Short mmCIF file of C-alpha atoms in Angstrom, two decimals:
data_model
loop_
_atom_site.label_atom_id
_atom_site.label_comp_id
_atom_site.label_asym_id
_atom_site.label_seq_id
_atom_site.Cartn_x
_atom_site.Cartn_y
_atom_site.Cartn_z
CA UNK L 24 218.86 93.01 95.19
CA UNK L 25 217.41 93.58 92.30
CA UNK L 26 214.42 95.98 92.64
CA UNK L 27 211.64 95.83 90.33
CA UNK L 28 209.92 98.93 89.34
CA UNK L 29 207.97 99.56 86.01
CA UNK L 30 206.98 98.28 82.61
CA UNK L 31 210.07 96.76 80.96
CA UNK L 32 211.26 95.53 77.51
CA UNK L 33 209.48 92.15 78.04
CA UNK L 34 206.30 93.69 78.92
CA UNK L 35 206.00 96.22 76.21
CA UNK L 36 204.20 94.01 74.05
CA UNK L 37 201.38 93.51 76.42
CA UNK L 38 201.10 97.21 77.46
CA UNK L 39 200.74 97.71 73.53
CA UNK L 40 198.00 94.96 73.33
CA UNK L 41 195.88 95.86 76.47
CA UNK L 42 193.56 98.72 75.75
CA UNK L 43 194.76 102.20 76.91
CA UNK L 44 191.87 104.23 76.70
CA UNK L 45 192.52 105.08 80.39
CA UNK L 46 195.08 107.66 79.25
CA UNK L 47 192.57 109.42 77.05
CA UNK L 48 190.07 109.74 79.78
CA UNK L 49 192.27 110.94 82.11
CA UNK L 50 191.47 114.33 83.82
CA UNK L 51 194.02 117.07 82.90
CA UNK L 52 196.02 118.39 85.55
CA UNK L 53 197.18 121.60 86.21
CA UNK L 54 201.39 121.29 86.64
CA UNK L 55 202.52 121.81 90.15
CA UNK L 56 203.78 124.83 91.17
CA UNK L 57 205.35 124.25 94.18
CA UNK L 58 209.25 125.18 94.06
CA UNK L 59 211.58 123.10 92.81
CA UNK L 60 214.36 124.04 95.42
CA UNK L 61 213.05 122.09 98.00
CA UNK L 62 215.37 121.19 101.23
CA UNK L 63 214.76 117.70 102.04
CA UNK L 64 217.37 117.32 104.80
CA UNK L 65 220.98 115.70 105.13
CA UNK L 66 222.93 112.90 103.34
CA UNK L 67 220.38 110.03 102.49
CA UNK L 68 221.94 106.81 103.85
CA UNK L 69 224.68 108.20 105.96
CA UNK L 70 223.88 108.63 109.89
CA UNK L 71 224.12 112.50 111.05
CA UNK L 72 227.07 111.14 113.32
CA UNK L 73 229.07 109.59 110.67
CA UNK L 74 228.83 112.41 108.28
CA UNK L 75 229.69 114.92 111.49
CA UNK L 76 233.07 112.39 111.82
CA UNK L 77 234.09 112.69 108.31
CA UNK L 78 233.24 116.59 108.39
CA UNK L 79 235.15 116.91 111.35
CA UNK L 80 238.50 114.70 110.21
CA UNK L 81 238.76 116.74 107.33
CA UNK L 82 238.62 120.30 109.32
CA UNK L 83 240.96 118.82 111.50
CA UNK L 84 243.46 117.07 108.41
CA UNK L 85 245.45 120.37 108.39
CA UNK L 86 247.02 120.08 111.49
CA UNK L 87 247.29 116.23 111.05
CA UNK L 88 249.38 116.62 108.07
CA UNK L 89 249.65 120.16 106.95
CA UNK L 90 251.73 119.24 103.21
CA UNK L 91 248.26 117.44 102.18
CA UNK L 92 245.68 119.23 100.13
CA UNK L 93 242.34 118.63 99.17
CA UNK L 94 241.05 116.25 102.06
CA UNK L 95 237.24 116.52 101.95
CA UNK L 96 234.58 114.60 104.13
CA UNK L 97 233.06 112.92 100.65
CA UNK L 98 236.55 111.25 100.19
CA UNK L 99 236.38 109.71 103.86
CA UNK L 100 232.51 108.93 103.29
CA UNK L 101 233.36 107.30 99.74
CA UNK L 102 235.89 104.67 101.88
CA UNK L 103 233.23 104.00 104.78
CA UNK L 104 230.77 103.52 102.34
CA UNK L 105 232.34 100.71 100.73
CA UNK L 106 234.44 99.31 104.00
CA UNK L 107 231.38 99.12 106.21
CA UNK L 108 228.06 101.14 104.73
CA UNK L 109 228.80 103.95 107.26
CA UNK L 110 229.09 101.37 110.21
CA UNK L 111 225.48 100.13 109.05
CA UNK L 112 223.60 98.05 111.74
CA UNK L 113 225.73 99.30 114.53
CA UNK L 114 224.87 102.24 117.62
CA UNK L 115 226.93 105.12 117.36
CA UNK L 116 227.34 106.86 120.29
CA UNK L 117 227.54 110.78 121.32
CA UNK L 118 230.92 110.29 121.38
CA UNK L 119 231.57 108.49 118.49
CA UNK L 120 231.86 104.83 119.71
CA UNK L 121 230.45 102.54 117.70
CA UNK L 122 228.96 99.17 119.34
CA UNK L 123 229.03 96.09 118.85
CA UNK L 124 232.61 96.50 117.20
CA UNK L 125 232.90 95.80 113.42
CA UNK L 126 235.44 93.55 112.77
CA UNK L 127 237.16 91.51 109.36
CA UNK L 128 237.46 87.68 108.94
CA UNK L 129 240.46 86.57 110.33
CA UNK L 130 243.39 87.16 107.30
CA UNK L 131 244.62 83.44 107.79
CA UNK L 132 243.29 81.55 104.46
CA UNK L 133 240.79 79.87 106.01
CA UNK L 134 237.97 80.86 103.57
CA UNK L 135 235.87 82.49 106.28
CA UNK L 136 234.71 85.99 104.84
CA UNK L 137 236.23 85.21 101.44
CA UNK L 138 240.09 85.54 102.16
CA UNK L 139 241.97 82.76 101.05
CA UNK L 140 245.53 84.34 100.85
CA UNK L 141 247.08 84.09 104.35
CA UNK L 142 248.85 87.11 105.08
CA UNK L 143 251.45 88.03 108.04
CA UNK L 144 248.78 89.66 110.25
CA UNK L 145 246.42 86.26 109.70
CA UNK L 146 246.18 86.01 113.25
CA UNK L 147 244.57 89.89 113.27
CA UNK L 148 241.48 91.34 111.91
CA UNK L 149 240.69 94.92 110.12
CA UNK L 150 238.82 97.28 112.55
CA UNK L 151 236.09 99.51 112.83
CA UNK L 152 234.22 101.61 110.40
CA UNK L 153 237.25 102.10 108.51
CA UNK L 154 238.48 98.69 108.36
CA UNK L 155 242.23 99.14 109.44
CA UNK L 156 244.94 96.50 110.38
CA UNK L 157 246.35 96.67 113.44
CA UNK L 158 249.79 97.57 112.00
CA UNK L 159 248.33 100.37 109.88
CA UNK L 160 246.38 101.94 113.13
CA UNK L 161 249.49 102.16 115.15
CA UNK L 162 251.13 104.03 112.35
CA UNK L 163 248.02 106.08 111.39
CA UNK L 164 245.59 105.89 114.60
CA UNK L 165 244.62 109.59 115.68
CA UNK L 166 242.47 110.91 118.49
CA UNK L 167 239.73 112.60 116.82
CA UNK L 168 237.72 113.62 119.76
CA UNK L 169 239.93 114.58 122.08
CA UNK L 170 239.37 112.04 124.80
CA UNK L 171 243.07 111.14 124.98
CA UNK L 172 242.60 107.72 123.20
CA UNK L 173 243.30 106.51 119.63
CA UNK L 174 240.47 104.14 119.18
CA UNK L 175 239.64 102.40 115.64
CA UNK L 176 236.19 101.54 117.05
CA UNK L 177 235.40 105.49 117.29
CA UNK L 178 234.13 107.15 114.56
CA UNK L 179 235.88 110.45 115.06
CA UNK L 180 239.06 108.69 115.68
CA UNK L 181 239.03 106.26 112.54
CA UNK L 182 238.21 108.90 109.94
CA UNK L 183 241.16 111.09 111.24
CA UNK L 184 242.87 107.95 110.81
CA UNK L 185 242.02 107.31 107.32
CA UNK L 186 242.18 111.00 106.83
CA UNK L 187 246.28 110.84 107.63
CA UNK L 188 246.84 107.56 105.64
CA UNK L 189 245.16 108.92 102.67
CA UNK L 190 247.35 111.82 102.74
CA UNK L 191 250.46 109.97 102.98
CA UNK L 192 253.13 112.14 103.03
CA UNK L 193 251.37 114.99 101.69
CA UNK L 194 249.43 114.31 98.54
CA UNK L 195 247.54 116.51 96.75
CA UNK L 196 244.06 115.09 96.50
CA UNK L 197 242.02 117.64 93.87
CA UNK L 198 244.90 116.00 91.21
CA UNK L 199 242.64 112.67 90.37
CA UNK L 200 245.60 110.68 89.88
CA UNK L 201 246.90 111.12 93.36
CA UNK L 202 243.38 110.71 94.53
CA UNK L 203 243.15 107.51 92.74
CA UNK L 204 246.73 106.51 94.37
CA UNK L 205 245.31 106.79 97.93
CA UNK L 206 242.69 104.95 97.29
CA UNK L 207 244.58 102.13 95.74
CA UNK L 208 246.85 102.21 98.87
CA UNK L 209 243.73 101.50 100.91
CA UNK L 210 243.42 98.69 99.06
CA UNK L 211 245.06 97.23 96.03
CA UNK L 212 242.24 96.67 93.57
CA UNK L 213 241.27 98.47 90.63
CA UNK L 214 237.48 97.60 90.94
CA UNK L 215 237.64 98.76 94.93
CA UNK L 216 239.06 102.19 93.38
CA UNK L 217 236.36 102.31 90.95
CA UNK L 218 233.38 102.01 93.53
CA UNK L 219 235.01 104.01 95.92
CA UNK L 220 235.80 107.24 93.56
CA UNK L 221 231.86 106.44 92.06
CA UNK L 222 230.69 107.34 95.66
CA UNK L 223 233.16 110.01 96.01
CA UNK L 224 231.82 111.65 93.40
CA UNK L 225 228.26 111.06 94.35
CA UNK L 226 228.88 112.64 97.68
CA UNK L 227 230.56 115.64 96.22
CA UNK L 228 227.64 116.94 94.64
CA UNK L 229 226.30 117.38 98.22
CA UNK L 230 228.07 120.45 99.18
CA UNK L 231 227.86 120.90 103.24
CA UNK L 232 225.07 117.59 102.99
CA UNK L 233 222.07 119.91 102.96
CA UNK L 234 220.19 118.25 99.86
CA UNK L 235 218.24 120.95 97.45
CA UNK L 236 216.55 119.29 95.21
CA UNK L 237 216.41 120.88 91.82
CA UNK L 238 218.21 123.49 93.26
CA UNK L 239 220.53 124.24 89.90
CA UNK L 240 217.62 123.44 87.45
CA UNK L 241 216.22 126.72 84.83
CA UNK L 242 213.59 126.79 82.30
CA UNK L 243 212.29 123.14 81.23
CA UNK L 244 214.32 121.35 83.56
CA UNK L 245 212.79 122.99 86.22
CA UNK L 246 209.27 122.53 84.98
CA UNK L 247 210.15 118.52 84.26
CA UNK L 248 211.28 118.32 87.69
CA UNK L 249 208.37 120.29 89.78
CA UNK L 250 205.52 118.59 87.79
CA UNK L 251 207.30 115.36 89.01
CA UNK L 252 207.80 116.88 92.92
CA UNK L 253 204.03 118.01 92.99
CA UNK L 254 203.02 113.91 92.55
CA UNK L 255 204.87 113.06 95.56
CA UNK L 256 202.98 110.97 97.37
CA UNK L 257 200.51 109.51 94.79
CA UNK L 258 200.39 105.75 95.00
CA UNK L 259 202.50 103.13 92.44
CA UNK L 260 200.32 101.67 90.02
CA UNK L 261 201.89 98.94 87.34
CA UNK L 262 200.84 100.28 83.94
CA UNK L 263 199.58 103.61 85.53
CA UNK L 264 200.30 106.86 84.67
CA UNK L 265 200.37 109.25 81.15
CA UNK L 266 200.66 112.65 80.01
CA UNK L 267 197.51 113.60 81.56
CA UNK L 268 198.64 112.34 84.84
CA UNK L 269 197.62 109.28 87.31
CA UNK L 270 195.35 106.44 85.59
CA UNK L 271 194.39 103.52 86.87
CA UNK L 272 196.97 100.57 85.92
CA UNK L 273 197.11 97.00 84.38
CA UNK L 274 197.89 93.57 85.71
CA UNK L 275 200.48 92.36 86.51
CA UNK L 276 204.20 93.33 87.45
CA UNK L 277 206.98 90.39 87.79
CA UNK L 278 206.09 90.23 91.58
CA UNK L 279 202.50 89.76 90.70
CA UNK L 280 201.15 93.19 91.78
CA UNK L 281 197.84 94.33 89.71
CA UNK L 282 197.67 98.26 89.30
CA UNK L 283 193.71 97.88 87.81
CA UNK L 284 192.53 99.12 91.33
CA UNK L 285 195.07 102.01 91.97
CA UNK L 286 195.23 105.40 90.39
CA UNK L 287 198.72 106.38 90.09
CA UNK L 288 201.79 105.89 88.38
CA UNK L 289 204.97 103.39 87.58
CA UNK L 290 207.89 104.85 86.72
CA UNK L 291 207.62 105.41 83.00
CA UNK L 292 204.27 107.01 83.63
CA UNK L 293 205.80 109.08 86.13
CA UNK L 294 208.27 110.16 83.72
CA UNK L 295 205.64 110.50 80.85
CA UNK L 296 203.48 112.83 82.65
CA UNK L 297 206.36 115.23 83.62
CA UNK L 298 208.13 115.69 80.51
CA UNK L 299 204.71 115.85 79.10
CA UNK L 300 204.43 119.29 80.65
CA UNK L 301 207.06 120.65 78.42
CA UNK L 302 205.82 119.33 75.22
CA UNK L 303 207.84 115.95 75.42
CA UNK L 304 206.05 112.90 74.49
CA UNK L 305 208.18 109.83 75.94
CA UNK L 306 207.47 105.79 74.95
CA UNK L 307 205.51 103.78 77.64
CA UNK L 308 208.38 101.71 78.79
CA UNK L 309 211.65 102.85 80.79
CA UNK L 310 214.37 100.83 78.06
CA UNK L 311 212.42 102.71 75.39
CA UNK L 312 213.04 106.09 77.15
CA UNK L 313 216.55 105.16 77.22
CA UNK L 314 216.43 105.80 73.18
CA UNK L 315 215.55 108.80 73.71
CA UNK L 316 217.93 112.45 73.58
CA UNK L 317 221.54 112.07 74.27
CA UNK L 318 222.36 108.68 76.18
CA UNK L 319 224.49 109.57 79.08
CA UNK L 320 226.75 106.08 79.76
CA UNK L 321 227.07 104.36 82.94
CA UNK L 322 230.74 104.67 82.72
CA UNK L 323 230.76 108.68 82.84
CA UNK L 324 228.98 107.94 86.86
CA UNK L 325 226.53 109.75 88.30
CA UNK L 326 228.55 113.24 88.38
CA UNK L 327 227.81 112.91 84.43
CA UNK L 328 223.71 113.89 85.22
CA UNK L 329 222.09 117.08 85.04
CA UNK L 330 218.65 117.80 87.26
CA UNK L 331 216.07 117.05 84.56
CA UNK L 332 217.81 113.79 83.13
CA UNK L 333 216.25 110.79 83.08
CA UNK L 334 218.21 108.22 84.92
CA UNK L 335 218.20 104.50 84.39
CA UNK L 336 218.88 101.21 85.99
CA UNK L 337 219.32 97.84 84.43
CA UNK L 338 219.54 93.86 85.43
CA UNK L 339 222.70 94.57 83.08
CA UNK L 340 224.32 98.03 83.06
CA UNK L 341 225.67 97.42 79.80
CA UNK L 342 222.78 96.50 78.25
CA UNK L 343 219.98 99.20 77.53
CA UNK L 344 217.64 95.64 76.94
CA UNK L 345 217.64 94.82 80.26
CA UNK L 346 216.49 98.80 82.00
CA UNK L 347 213.62 98.09 84.30
CA UNK L 348 213.30 101.51 85.78
CA UNK L 349 213.77 105.10 85.09
CA UNK L 350 213.55 108.29 87.51
CA UNK L 351 214.24 112.08 87.05
CA UNK L 352 217.57 113.10 88.16
CA UNK L 353 217.11 116.07 90.69
CA UNK L 354 221.01 116.94 91.37
CA UNK L 355 222.80 115.97 94.76
CA UNK L 356 222.80 112.32 94.38
CA UNK L 357 218.97 112.15 94.02
CA UNK L 358 216.32 111.13 91.68
CA UNK L 359 212.38 111.29 91.87
CA UNK L 360 210.76 108.03 91.05
CA UNK L 361 207.75 106.01 91.52
CA UNK L 362 209.91 103.00 92.83
CA UNK L 363 207.65 99.45 93.12
CA UNK L 364 204.41 98.30 94.09
CA UNK L 365 203.27 99.27 97.46
CA UNK L 366 205.29 102.69 97.29
CA UNK L 367 204.11 106.08 96.46
CA UNK L 368 206.00 108.56 94.12
CA UNK L 369 209.16 109.86 96.33
CA UNK L 370 212.43 111.12 96.31
CA UNK L 371 215.19 109.59 97.02
CA UNK L 372 219.19 108.40 96.59
CA UNK L 373 220.21 106.94 93.35
CA UNK L 374 220.28 103.45 93.93
CA UNK L 375 223.41 101.99 94.62
CA UNK L 376 222.80 98.49 92.51
CA UNK L 377 222.09 98.59 88.38
CA UNK L 378 222.80 102.28 87.76
CA UNK L 379 222.77 102.42 84.25
CA UNK L 380 223.22 106.00 83.37
CA UNK L 381 220.87 108.48 81.96
CA UNK L 382 219.41 110.35 78.67
CA UNK L 383 219.42 114.30 78.57
CA UNK L 384 216.08 115.22 76.69
CA UNK L 385 216.42 118.98 77.34
#
């Protein structure tokens, strides 16, 4: 689903035509002094019980495949993100049991669920948060929670089974080529490998799962982040915000929402304000801001970003002219942004869809 966040290319002319005296009359604001190293909790988007299963499986793996090196919880999280979105929509019991069960379509070539090729196990379904086929589970299934059962619908069992399967006879998963080979074995698709790797890289920045916003930011980057974090809770306003702080916006966003009566920020208004605190003047739209500084292409992934970088989203991530949203990267796969009408300035995980890279101005 496309997210409509702030001023886009097609409204640049409109914004230039609308009087912008409100920016000039905005009251000067003192930059925020709150520390940037703000702890905001655990990994966004992963249920705590699933995260515990991934971490436990990685810890248990040496006892299962001693020759395997480099198994980490982000690897398991990357697989489970694509296979089941971390058992989204299901209940995860304290013992790890997941209900209702997660079942894939019959692999009988019927076309249901997008499957048009009949497989030998066509009368069976992939099972659980890691979507094991019955034959694969028979060989790789493990009892991850010590209850004496090997259940693919249990978070602990499935995570440990996935770790065993990915390790094979003893891969070195710290080697990128071997990691790619392990993921390809899981699903023979180059697109699948790329998707999983992108999530592994994102999760790998989180260490043990605790997120500290701007923890590695220094100098001007720290000032930019601290300034933006100080605006958390300020309302979203289409066309709002400028170098001196929040302002009343204009009418109207693509969804028809007016910012004329709301003092706040849209996405590019927030970034304009934060960067003004270190003497950097940015243009008014997200797409125009992408042309400043050193461009970081989306192909390099989230891992190429540093705290304080601008981060962009586009309808077509290969075309800067379709960029519609901008935020400020905080580290650990997080950003601060003014997301859309009806919300406030907030820190959140980088969006799943439309990631278009970043720009480094500092």
